[in-house]
């Protein structure tokens, strides 16, 4: 009997989830201030969808963060980038809430984490997992304080809700968290694409932007266009919440042709493993060139995102001669505020013979095969299924710079780039590294694996690469006090570090020979040690720090300070 009841309960739970009936009063606002967002769920980011909501913290750090519901701390992670300091709370109803970019944890948890960091002599803790009896929490209990750690671009709280069993990420605003929003999405521009060899749009066989006319709030129209064959559309759109200037993502996008829905997606839920297919969801080439994202209303055949609903022919529109088509594209935010574009299309066969020129080079990529190419002192290897489509690759070397096509083509996997360095001396090899030259003024260090005669790296971005040399040690400056100075009233030691070539790799600091934890704000380039971490013995102390860059150049700074331990 008990077994049958469990099965019935699981079935009911599945039905509720499948109908998107999320508990609307189970989770509370994790902050003690009204929710205003600087980032929405599913917002389009670089190579991924945003996995939560970013709640504004009034531009400040240190606001109280509370448990959104009863449960227990099941995981803590501290890392230099990503979510920085993060807490994961598992709840008994099958969900997990996540709180990221924290400044520090509550007293009990902070003490535990510090012990781990000092034991490992490392800021990054890796994933720390806990059973439910270690750190149980009640709804509204203080768990941490908001901050700006990790990959944050300013103080805020990143908040997520996940399905505990699957780790699927669910839109937190579906759980009854209230955000003021009376503003419909803003449609900035529309683009049309020919999707077959015989397609023509306004007598052309190339994509282009169609001018929009705004006739009222949330309503747009275009001039009538003519077309033939298979075509598709893309839309550049953003949404705003009340009392916030941030340009956020929309919740859903739908396209109707003659009143019938042939394309629809919504951002209720997605999985981390498939988030990379964002690059197929948008016009990636346009984004890389102009930094504007057009969301396509048709699906690439290899796009495995689960956000799509009610697709007919993957959202592609087949235009026939002599027929008229009324297309309506509808963008909505999660509240239901709506904006629409209406497009009238006349089916008209074109006799124009012009076709867009196709690239043709000596380096052809069959996406289903392993491909390897050899140039002077350089080898480029692409595993099977690195590319989403077959392509002729532009591959050349000029002035010691390797150009591997360009960054406008999205990749599914990483490729390997290998340089022959046998002509360099042992000393030169030590200071050499592989750099990405997408922005020539700011070469970016690529993780470089070194062997005797070859250096290699992997990358998921095409573009320009080169060997570069770094002979300079990092710059290290102790701030706010000088050698042999009394600093009894100081709460911390701060050090500014920088490296203008290969970049900072690591650092090690000590006081009186014992390792101390220095937290790195990479946005400001400042390391900070908090005197509360350890009790000092005596009044005279030696602070020592060694900073290394990515090729092994090091700079060591030692300074003496005087400080009495304050009770």
PDB file of C-alpha atoms in Angstrom, residues 121-415:
ATOM      1  CA  UNK A 121      46.523  27.318   1.402  1.00  0.00           C
ATOM      2  CA  UNK A 122      44.296  28.301  -1.491  1.00  0.00           C
ATOM      3  CA  UNK A 123      41.487  30.855  -2.006  1.00  0.00           C
ATOM      4  CA  UNK A 124      39.562  28.468  -4.280  1.00  0.00           C
ATOM      5  CA  UNK A 125      37.871  25.719  -2.294  1.00  0.00           C
ATOM      6  CA  UNK A 126      36.492  23.600  -5.106  1.00  0.00           C
ATOM      7  CA  UNK A 127      33.044  22.135  -4.449  1.00  0.00           C
ATOM      8  CA  UNK A 128      32.357  21.485  -0.768  1.00  0.00           C
ATOM      9  CA  UNK A 129      29.392  19.125  -0.328  1.00  0.00           C
ATOM     10  CA  UNK A 130      27.411  18.693   2.886  1.00  0.00           C
ATOM     11  CA  UNK A 131      24.788  16.354   4.298  1.00  0.00           C
ATOM     12  CA  UNK A 132      21.534  17.786   5.602  1.00  0.00           C
ATOM     13  CA  UNK A 133      22.586  17.763   9.255  1.00  0.00           C
ATOM     14  CA  UNK A 134      25.684  19.963   8.779  1.00  0.00           C
ATOM     15  CA  UNK A 135      24.162  23.379   7.972  1.00  0.00           C
ATOM     16  CA  UNK A 136      20.337  23.192   8.207  1.00  0.00           C
ATOM     17  CA  UNK A 137      18.541  26.495   7.529  1.00  0.00           C
ATOM     18  CA  UNK A 138      15.084  27.935   8.010  1.00  0.00           C
ATOM     19  CA  UNK A 139      13.233  30.196   5.593  1.00  0.00           C
ATOM     20  CA  UNK A 140      14.421  33.765   6.155  1.00  0.00           C
ATOM     21  CA  UNK A 141      17.557  32.780   8.073  1.00  0.00           C
ATOM     22  CA  UNK A 142      20.694  34.827   7.342  1.00  0.00           C
ATOM     23  CA  UNK A 143      23.026  32.725   5.199  1.00  0.00           C
ATOM     24  CA  UNK A 144      25.402  35.320   3.720  1.00  0.00           C
ATOM     25  CA  UNK A 145      25.991  38.912   2.658  1.00  0.00           C
ATOM     26  CA  UNK A 146      25.805  40.231  -0.899  1.00  0.00           C
ATOM     27  CA  UNK A 147      28.957  41.115  -2.771  1.00  0.00           C
ATOM     28  CA  UNK A 148      30.806  41.486  -6.050  1.00  0.00           C
ATOM     29  CA  UNK A 149      32.972  38.354  -6.168  1.00  0.00           C
ATOM     30  CA  UNK A 150      33.717  36.167  -9.181  1.00  0.00           C
ATOM     31  CA  UNK A 151      32.785  37.251 -12.692  1.00  0.00           C
ATOM     32  CA  UNK A 152      30.349  39.894 -11.453  1.00  0.00           C
ATOM     33  CA  UNK A 153      30.445  43.284 -13.180  1.00  0.00           C
ATOM     34  CA  UNK A 154      29.188  45.148 -10.112  1.00  0.00           C
ATOM     35  CA  UNK A 155      27.526  44.463  -6.751  1.00  0.00           C
ATOM     36  CA  UNK A 156      24.381  42.300  -7.034  1.00  0.00           C
ATOM     37  CA  UNK A 157      22.939  38.963  -5.968  1.00  0.00           C
ATOM     38  CA  UNK A 158      22.757  36.192  -8.541  1.00  0.00           C
ATOM     39  CA  UNK A 159      19.803  33.955  -7.624  1.00  0.00           C
ATOM     40  CA  UNK A 160      18.839  30.625  -9.200  1.00  0.00           C
ATOM     41  CA  UNK A 161      16.336  27.853  -8.698  1.00  0.00           C
ATOM     42  CA  UNK A 162      17.207  24.378  -9.987  1.00  0.00           C
ATOM     43  CA  UNK A 163      15.505  21.029 -10.132  1.00  0.00           C
ATOM     44  CA  UNK A 164      17.570  19.119  -7.550  1.00  0.00           C
ATOM     45  CA  UNK A 165      17.420  15.761  -9.345  1.00  0.00           C
ATOM     46  CA  UNK A 166      18.218  16.963 -12.893  1.00  0.00           C
ATOM     47  CA  UNK A 167      20.112  20.221 -12.203  1.00  0.00           C
ATOM     48  CA  UNK A 168      17.869  21.864 -14.831  1.00  0.00           C
ATOM     49  CA  UNK A 169      17.652  25.618 -14.222  1.00  0.00           C
ATOM     50  CA  UNK A 170      14.157  27.095 -13.853  1.00  0.00           C
ATOM     51  CA  UNK A 171      13.092  30.721 -14.181  1.00  0.00           C
ATOM     52  CA  UNK A 172      12.816  32.029 -10.572  1.00  0.00           C
ATOM     53  CA  UNK A 173      10.065  34.475 -11.526  1.00  0.00           C
ATOM     54  CA  UNK A 174       7.740  31.514 -12.130  1.00  0.00           C
ATOM     55  CA  UNK A 175       7.742  30.914  -8.367  1.00  0.00           C
ATOM     56  CA  UNK A 176       5.839  34.055  -7.414  1.00  0.00           C
ATOM     57  CA  UNK A 177       8.762  36.423  -6.808  1.00  0.00           C
ATOM     58  CA  UNK A 178       7.360  39.868  -7.585  1.00  0.00           C
ATOM     59  CA  UNK A 179       9.011  42.288 -10.006  1.00  0.00           C
ATOM     60  CA  UNK A 180       7.332  45.488 -11.167  1.00  0.00           C
ATOM     61  CA  UNK A 181       7.024  45.432 -14.951  1.00  0.00           C
ATOM     62  CA  UNK A 182       4.581  47.432 -17.041  1.00  0.00           C
ATOM     63  CA  UNK A 183       6.876  47.911 -20.023  1.00  0.00           C
ATOM     64  CA  UNK A 184       6.548  45.839 -23.225  1.00  0.00           C
ATOM     65  CA  UNK A 185       9.711  44.583 -24.953  1.00  0.00           C
ATOM     66  CA  UNK A 186      11.479  46.988 -27.294  1.00  0.00           C
ATOM     67  CA  UNK A 187      12.030  45.665 -30.809  1.00  0.00           C
ATOM     68  CA  UNK A 188      15.078  47.370 -32.255  1.00  0.00           C
ATOM     69  CA  UNK A 189      15.479  45.743 -35.652  1.00  0.00           C
ATOM     70  CA  UNK A 190      14.410  42.894 -37.919  1.00  0.00           C
ATOM     71  CA  UNK A 191      16.479  40.799 -40.289  1.00  0.00           C
ATOM     72  CA  UNK A 192      15.446  38.416 -43.078  1.00  0.00           C
ATOM     73  CA  UNK A 193      17.468  35.452 -44.376  1.00  0.00           C
ATOM     74  CA  UNK A 194      17.372  33.365 -47.582  1.00  0.00           C
ATOM     75  CA  UNK A 195      17.592  29.721 -46.477  1.00  0.00           C
ATOM     76  CA  UNK A 196      17.875  27.809 -49.742  1.00  0.00           C
ATOM     77  CA  UNK A 197      19.794  28.034 -53.022  1.00  0.00           C
ATOM     78  CA  UNK A 198      16.809  29.344 -54.960  1.00  0.00           C
ATOM     79  CA  UNK A 199      15.538  31.744 -52.283  1.00  0.00           C
ATOM     80  CA  UNK A 200      15.090  35.398 -53.224  1.00  0.00           C
ATOM     81  CA  UNK A 201      14.035  38.336 -51.050  1.00  0.00           C
ATOM     82  CA  UNK A 202      13.358  41.641 -52.836  1.00  0.00           C
ATOM     83  CA  UNK A 203      15.253  40.197 -55.821  1.00  0.00           C
ATOM     84  CA  UNK A 204      18.301  39.414 -53.670  1.00  0.00           C
ATOM     85  CA  UNK A 205      19.868  36.261 -52.295  1.00  0.00           C
ATOM     86  CA  UNK A 206      21.427  37.688 -49.166  1.00  0.00           C
ATOM     87  CA  UNK A 207      20.302  38.566 -45.666  1.00  0.00           C
ATOM     88  CA  UNK A 208      19.508  42.172 -44.796  1.00  0.00           C
ATOM     89  CA  UNK A 209      17.713  44.301 -42.216  1.00  0.00           C
ATOM     90  CA  UNK A 210      14.156  45.421 -42.873  1.00  0.00           C
ATOM     91  CA  UNK A 211      13.237  48.943 -41.670  1.00  0.00           C
ATOM     92  CA  UNK A 212      10.602  49.004 -38.912  1.00  0.00           C
ATOM     93  CA  UNK A 213       7.792  51.499 -38.420  1.00  0.00           C
ATOM     94  CA  UNK A 214       6.483  51.938 -34.880  1.00  0.00           C
ATOM     95  CA  UNK A 215       2.747  52.669 -35.068  1.00  0.00           C
ATOM     96  CA  UNK A 216       2.039  52.556 -31.309  1.00  0.00           C
ATOM     97  CA  UNK A 217       3.588  51.251 -28.093  1.00  0.00           C
ATOM     98  CA  UNK A 218       4.466  47.616 -28.737  1.00  0.00           C
ATOM     99  CA  UNK A 219       3.245  47.579 -32.353  1.00  0.00           C
ATOM    100  CA  UNK A 220       5.502  47.649 -35.406  1.00  0.00           C
ATOM    101  CA  UNK A 221       5.033  47.110 -39.153  1.00  0.00           C
ATOM    102  CA  UNK A 222       7.316  46.852 -42.184  1.00  0.00           C
ATOM    103  CA  UNK A 223       6.917  47.713 -45.827  1.00  0.00           C
ATOM    104  CA  UNK A 224       5.672  44.846 -47.968  1.00  0.00           C
ATOM    105  CA  UNK A 225       8.447  42.594 -49.236  1.00  0.00           C
ATOM    106  CA  UNK A 226       8.569  40.109 -52.103  1.00  0.00           C
ATOM    107  CA  UNK A 227      10.128  36.686 -51.734  1.00  0.00           C
ATOM    108  CA  UNK A 228      10.423  33.202 -53.150  1.00  0.00           C
ATOM    109  CA  UNK A 229      11.692  29.927 -51.679  1.00  0.00           C
ATOM    110  CA  UNK A 230      12.563  29.221 -48.058  1.00  0.00           C
ATOM    111  CA  UNK A 231      13.232  32.205 -45.833  1.00  0.00           C
ATOM    112  CA  UNK A 232      13.611  32.990 -42.131  1.00  0.00           C
ATOM    113  CA  UNK A 233      13.625  35.966 -39.782  1.00  0.00           C
ATOM    114  CA  UNK A 234      15.688  37.245 -36.876  1.00  0.00           C
ATOM    115  CA  UNK A 235      14.793  39.869 -34.304  1.00  0.00           C
ATOM    116  CA  UNK A 236      16.925  42.157 -32.137  1.00  0.00           C
ATOM    117  CA  UNK A 237      14.841  42.788 -29.009  1.00  0.00           C
ATOM    118  CA  UNK A 238      15.273  43.619 -25.327  1.00  0.00           C
ATOM    119  CA  UNK A 239      13.049  44.105 -22.297  1.00  0.00           C
ATOM    120  CA  UNK A 240      13.052  46.534 -19.366  1.00  0.00           C
ATOM    121  CA  UNK A 241      11.577  46.322 -15.879  1.00  0.00           C
ATOM    122  CA  UNK A 242      10.083  49.291 -14.049  1.00  0.00           C
ATOM    123  CA  UNK A 243      12.588  51.585 -12.287  1.00  0.00           C
ATOM    124  CA  UNK A 244      15.570  49.919 -13.994  1.00  0.00           C
ATOM    125  CA  UNK A 245      17.472  51.019 -17.093  1.00  0.00           C
ATOM    126  CA  UNK A 246      19.085  47.657 -17.803  1.00  0.00           C
ATOM    127  CA  UNK A 247      18.346  46.050 -21.157  1.00  0.00           C
ATOM    128  CA  UNK A 248      17.253  42.532 -20.227  1.00  0.00           C
ATOM    129  CA  UNK A 249      16.184  39.449 -22.154  1.00  0.00           C
ATOM    130  CA  UNK A 250      12.628  38.579 -23.185  1.00  0.00           C
ATOM    131  CA  UNK A 251      10.692  35.533 -21.962  1.00  0.00           C
ATOM    132  CA  UNK A 252       9.150  34.227 -25.179  1.00  0.00           C
ATOM    133  CA  UNK A 253       9.193  34.680 -28.938  1.00  0.00           C
ATOM    134  CA  UNK A 254       6.494  33.428 -31.304  1.00  0.00           C
ATOM    135  CA  UNK A 255       5.991  33.645 -35.064  1.00  0.00           C
ATOM    136  CA  UNK A 256       2.700  33.154 -36.882  1.00  0.00           C
ATOM    137  CA  UNK A 257       2.207  32.782 -40.626  1.00  0.00           C
ATOM    138  CA  UNK A 258      -1.341  33.489 -41.817  1.00  0.00           C
ATOM    139  CA  UNK A 259      -2.515  33.072 -38.229  1.00  0.00           C
ATOM    140  CA  UNK A 260      -0.826  29.718 -37.580  1.00  0.00           C
ATOM    141  CA  UNK A 261       2.071  29.413 -35.113  1.00  0.00           C
ATOM    142  CA  UNK A 262       5.112  27.867 -36.786  1.00  0.00           C
ATOM    143  CA  UNK A 263       7.750  28.956 -34.252  1.00  0.00           C
ATOM    144  CA  UNK A 264       7.696  29.462 -30.497  1.00  0.00           C
ATOM    145  CA  UNK A 265      10.239  29.407 -27.687  1.00  0.00           C
ATOM    146  CA  UNK A 266      10.040  30.354 -24.021  1.00  0.00           C
ATOM    147  CA  UNK A 267      12.604  30.612 -21.270  1.00  0.00           C
ATOM    148  CA  UNK A 268      10.939  28.587 -18.544  1.00  0.00           C
ATOM    149  CA  UNK A 269      13.816  26.129 -18.165  1.00  0.00           C
ATOM    150  CA  UNK A 270      17.042  24.978 -19.792  1.00  0.00           C
ATOM    151  CA  UNK A 271      20.042  22.764 -19.043  1.00  0.00           C
ATOM    152  CA  UNK A 272      23.659  23.851 -18.584  1.00  0.00           C
ATOM    153  CA  UNK A 273      24.949  21.258 -21.041  1.00  0.00           C
ATOM    154  CA  UNK A 274      22.857  22.676 -23.885  1.00  0.00           C
ATOM    155  CA  UNK A 275      23.353  26.365 -23.129  1.00  0.00           C
ATOM    156  CA  UNK A 276      26.210  26.498 -25.667  1.00  0.00           C
ATOM    157  CA  UNK A 277      23.637  26.150 -28.462  1.00  0.00           C
ATOM    158  CA  UNK A 278      22.838  29.804 -27.870  1.00  0.00           C
ATOM    159  CA  UNK A 279      25.375  30.390 -30.654  1.00  0.00           C
ATOM    160  CA  UNK A 280      23.046  28.607 -33.077  1.00  0.00           C
ATOM    161  CA  UNK A 281      19.977  30.350 -31.665  1.00  0.00           C
ATOM    162  CA  UNK A 282      21.355  33.763 -32.637  1.00  0.00           C
ATOM    163  CA  UNK A 283      22.880  35.194 -35.808  1.00  0.00           C
ATOM    164  CA  UNK A 284      26.384  34.555 -34.475  1.00  0.00           C
ATOM    165  CA  UNK A 285      28.263  36.166 -37.374  1.00  0.00           C
ATOM    166  CA  UNK A 286      26.278  39.396 -37.021  1.00  0.00           C
ATOM    167  CA  UNK A 287      26.927  39.455 -33.277  1.00  0.00           C
ATOM    168  CA  UNK A 288      30.691  38.974 -33.659  1.00  0.00           C
ATOM    169  CA  UNK A 289      30.884  41.802 -36.186  1.00  0.00           C
ATOM    170  CA  UNK A 290      28.399  44.325 -34.775  1.00  0.00           C
ATOM    171  CA  UNK A 291      27.866  43.212 -31.126  1.00  0.00           C
ATOM    172  CA  UNK A 292      24.089  42.993 -31.644  1.00  0.00           C
ATOM    173  CA  UNK A 293      22.229  39.731 -31.119  1.00  0.00           C
ATOM    174  CA  UNK A 294      19.466  38.728 -33.516  1.00  0.00           C
ATOM    175  CA  UNK A 295      17.391  35.816 -32.220  1.00  0.00           C
ATOM    176  CA  UNK A 296      16.427  33.656 -35.156  1.00  0.00           C
ATOM    177  CA  UNK A 297      12.831  32.479 -35.520  1.00  0.00           C
ATOM    178  CA  UNK A 298      14.011  29.269 -37.144  1.00  0.00           C
ATOM    179  CA  UNK A 299      16.049  26.415 -35.667  1.00  0.00           C
ATOM    180  CA  UNK A 300      19.355  25.039 -36.912  1.00  0.00           C
ATOM    181  CA  UNK A 301      19.113  21.244 -37.333  1.00  0.00           C
ATOM    182  CA  UNK A 302      21.898  20.664 -34.767  1.00  0.00           C
ATOM    183  CA  UNK A 303      20.455  23.047 -32.182  1.00  0.00           C
ATOM    184  CA  UNK A 304      19.552  20.853 -29.175  1.00  0.00           C
ATOM    185  CA  UNK A 305      18.016  23.526 -26.955  1.00  0.00           C
ATOM    186  CA  UNK A 306      14.801  22.390 -25.279  1.00  0.00           C
ATOM    187  CA  UNK A 307      13.207  25.856 -25.281  1.00  0.00           C
ATOM    188  CA  UNK A 308      11.392  25.421 -28.614  1.00  0.00           C
ATOM    189  CA  UNK A 309       7.660  24.687 -28.858  1.00  0.00           C
ATOM    190  CA  UNK A 310       5.232  24.116 -31.746  1.00  0.00           C
ATOM    191  CA  UNK A 311       7.779  24.253 -34.561  1.00  0.00           C
ATOM    192  CA  UNK A 312       6.627  23.701 -38.119  1.00  0.00           C
ATOM    193  CA  UNK A 313       9.472  23.053 -40.553  1.00  0.00           C
ATOM    194  CA  UNK A 314      11.797  24.362 -37.776  1.00  0.00           C
ATOM    195  CA  UNK A 315      10.303  27.833 -38.230  1.00  0.00           C
ATOM    196  CA  UNK A 316      11.328  28.119 -41.888  1.00  0.00           C
ATOM    197  CA  UNK A 317       8.788  29.783 -44.162  1.00  0.00           C
ATOM    198  CA  UNK A 318       8.288  28.453 -47.713  1.00  0.00           C
ATOM    199  CA  UNK A 319       7.114  31.237 -50.020  1.00  0.00           C
ATOM    200  CA  UNK A 320       5.344  30.243 -53.256  1.00  0.00           C
ATOM    201  CA  UNK A 321       4.759  32.338 -56.361  1.00  0.00           C
ATOM    202  CA  UNK A 322       1.371  34.016 -56.468  1.00  0.00           C
ATOM    203  CA  UNK A 323       0.563  33.601 -52.763  1.00  0.00           C
ATOM    204  CA  UNK A 324       0.428  36.278 -50.077  1.00  0.00           C
ATOM    205  CA  UNK A 325       1.638  35.758 -46.519  1.00  0.00           C
ATOM    206  CA  UNK A 326       1.017  37.694 -43.340  1.00  0.00           C
ATOM    207  CA  UNK A 327       3.768  37.122 -40.792  1.00  0.00           C
ATOM    208  CA  UNK A 328       3.463  38.219 -37.178  1.00  0.00           C
ATOM    209  CA  UNK A 329       6.392  38.035 -34.720  1.00  0.00           C
ATOM    210  CA  UNK A 330       5.385  38.355 -31.056  1.00  0.00           C
ATOM    211  CA  UNK A 331       7.814  39.088 -28.200  1.00  0.00           C
ATOM    212  CA  UNK A 332       6.676  38.827 -24.573  1.00  0.00           C
ATOM    213  CA  UNK A 333       8.190  39.340 -21.156  1.00  0.00           C
ATOM    214  CA  UNK A 334       7.371  37.020 -18.264  1.00  0.00           C
ATOM    215  CA  UNK A 335       4.554  39.288 -17.046  1.00  0.00           C
ATOM    216  CA  UNK A 336       2.869  39.071 -20.451  1.00  0.00           C
ATOM    217  CA  UNK A 337       3.658  42.555 -21.776  1.00  0.00           C
ATOM    218  CA  UNK A 338       3.729  42.151 -25.553  1.00  0.00           C
ATOM    219  CA  UNK A 339       5.281  43.702 -28.652  1.00  0.00           C
ATOM    220  CA  UNK A 340       4.518  42.655 -32.243  1.00  0.00           C
ATOM    221  CA  UNK A 341       5.842  43.079 -35.761  1.00  0.00           C
ATOM    222  CA  UNK A 342       3.574  42.558 -38.772  1.00  0.00           C
ATOM    223  CA  UNK A 343       5.210  41.719 -42.110  1.00  0.00           C
ATOM    224  CA  UNK A 344       3.383  41.359 -45.416  1.00  0.00           C
ATOM    225  CA  UNK A 345       5.034  39.112 -48.032  1.00  0.00           C
ATOM    226  CA  UNK A 346       4.131  38.694 -51.693  1.00  0.00           C
ATOM    227  CA  UNK A 347       5.224  35.433 -53.305  1.00  0.00           C
ATOM    228  CA  UNK A 348       7.071  36.447 -56.440  1.00  0.00           C
ATOM    229  CA  UNK A 349       9.460  34.308 -58.466  1.00  0.00           C
ATOM    230  CA  UNK A 350      12.670  36.061 -59.430  1.00  0.00           C
ATOM    231  CA  UNK A 351      14.555  35.601 -62.699  1.00  0.00           C
ATOM    232  CA  UNK A 352      17.626  37.302 -61.282  1.00  0.00           C
ATOM    233  CA  UNK A 353      20.586  34.984 -61.807  1.00  0.00           C
ATOM    234  CA  UNK A 354      22.825  36.663 -59.237  1.00  0.00           C
ATOM    235  CA  UNK A 355      23.805  34.447 -56.361  1.00  0.00           C
ATOM    236  CA  UNK A 356      25.858  35.317 -53.323  1.00  0.00           C
ATOM    237  CA  UNK A 357      29.422  34.145 -53.854  1.00  0.00           C
ATOM    238  CA  UNK A 358      30.452  31.115 -51.827  1.00  0.00           C
ATOM    239  CA  UNK A 359      33.871  30.934 -50.189  1.00  0.00           C
ATOM    240  CA  UNK A 360      36.276  28.446 -51.725  1.00  0.00           C
ATOM    241  CA  UNK A 361      39.761  27.724 -50.352  1.00  0.00           C
ATOM    242  CA  UNK A 362      42.222  24.850 -50.237  1.00  0.00           C
ATOM    243  CA  UNK A 363      41.155  24.050 -46.679  1.00  0.00           C
ATOM    244  CA  UNK A 364      37.792  22.332 -46.777  1.00  0.00           C
ATOM    245  CA  UNK A 365      36.208  21.120 -43.540  1.00  0.00           C
ATOM    246  CA  UNK A 366      33.872  18.152 -43.552  1.00  0.00           C
ATOM    247  CA  UNK A 367      32.225  18.589 -40.171  1.00  0.00           C
ATOM    248  CA  UNK A 368      31.769  14.813 -39.753  1.00  0.00           C
ATOM    249  CA  UNK A 369      35.478  14.044 -40.141  1.00  0.00           C
ATOM    250  CA  UNK A 370      38.717  14.722 -38.279  1.00  0.00           C
ATOM    251  CA  UNK A 371      40.564  17.506 -40.119  1.00  0.00           C
ATOM    252  CA  UNK A 372      44.227  18.413 -39.784  1.00  0.00           C
ATOM    253  CA  UNK A 373      46.168  21.067 -41.682  1.00  0.00           C
ATOM    254  CA  UNK A 374      49.889  21.870 -41.845  1.00  0.00           C
ATOM    255  CA  UNK A 375      51.396  25.297 -42.441  1.00  0.00           C
ATOM    256  CA  UNK A 376      54.899  26.587 -41.854  1.00  0.00           C
ATOM    257  CA  UNK A 377      55.791  25.717 -38.224  1.00  0.00           C
ATOM    258  CA  UNK A 378      52.086  25.397 -37.381  1.00  0.00           C
ATOM    259  CA  UNK A 379      49.582  22.535 -37.217  1.00  0.00           C
ATOM    260  CA  UNK A 380      45.835  23.010 -36.785  1.00  0.00           C
ATOM    261  CA  UNK A 381      43.686  19.992 -35.851  1.00  0.00           C
ATOM    262  CA  UNK A 382      39.881  19.931 -35.725  1.00  0.00           C
ATOM    263  CA  UNK A 383      38.206  16.924 -34.064  1.00  0.00           C
ATOM    264  CA  UNK A 384      35.119  15.412 -35.640  1.00  0.00           C
ATOM    265  CA  UNK A 385      32.051  17.648 -35.146  1.00  0.00           C
ATOM    266  CA  UNK A 386      34.060  20.724 -34.188  1.00  0.00           C
ATOM    267  CA  UNK A 387      31.966  22.656 -36.718  1.00  0.00           C
ATOM    268  CA  UNK A 388      28.181  22.744 -37.029  1.00  0.00           C
ATOM    269  CA  UNK A 389      28.363  23.041 -40.842  1.00  0.00           C
ATOM    270  CA  UNK A 390      30.778  22.157 -43.620  1.00  0.00           C
ATOM    271  CA  UNK A 391      32.992  25.099 -44.452  1.00  0.00           C
ATOM    272  CA  UNK A 392      35.874  26.308 -46.596  1.00  0.00           C
ATOM    273  CA  UNK A 393      38.428  27.575 -44.107  1.00  0.00           C
ATOM    274  CA  UNK A 394      40.574  30.657 -44.557  1.00  0.00           C
ATOM    275  CA  UNK A 395      43.929  29.563 -43.120  1.00  0.00           C
ATOM    276  CA  UNK A 396      47.219  31.430 -43.512  1.00  0.00           C
ATOM    277  CA  UNK A 397      50.336  32.775 -41.786  1.00  0.00           C
ATOM    278  CA  UNK A 398      51.581  36.322 -42.219  1.00  0.00           C
ATOM    279  CA  UNK A 399      54.190  38.169 -40.148  1.00  0.00           C
ATOM    280  CA  UNK A 400      54.248  35.267 -37.649  1.00  0.00           C
ATOM    281  CA  UNK A 401      50.494  35.583 -37.072  1.00  0.00           C
ATOM    282  CA  UNK A 402      48.329  32.540 -37.758  1.00  0.00           C
ATOM    283  CA  UNK A 403      44.891  33.403 -39.101  1.00  0.00           C
ATOM    284  CA  UNK A 404      42.404  30.569 -38.633  1.00  0.00           C
ATOM    285  CA  UNK A 405      39.411  31.848 -40.567  1.00  0.00           C
ATOM    286  CA  UNK A 406      37.655  34.415 -38.322  1.00  0.00           C
ATOM    287  CA  UNK A 407      35.731  34.478 -35.083  1.00  0.00           C
ATOM    288  CA  UNK A 408      32.322  34.804 -36.797  1.00  0.00           C
ATOM    289  CA  UNK A 409      31.907  31.022 -37.053  1.00  0.00           C
ATOM    290  CA  UNK A 410      30.653  29.294 -33.864  1.00  0.00           C
ATOM    291  CA  UNK A 411      32.284  26.022 -32.809  1.00  0.00           C
ATOM    292  CA  UNK A 412      30.829  22.986 -31.082  1.00  0.00           C
ATOM    293  CA  UNK A 413      34.192  21.736 -29.767  1.00  0.00           C
ATOM    294  CA  UNK A 414      37.693  23.000 -29.164  1.00  0.00           C
ATOM    295  CA  UNK A 415      40.408  22.658 -31.800  1.00  0.00           C
TER     296      UNK A 415
END
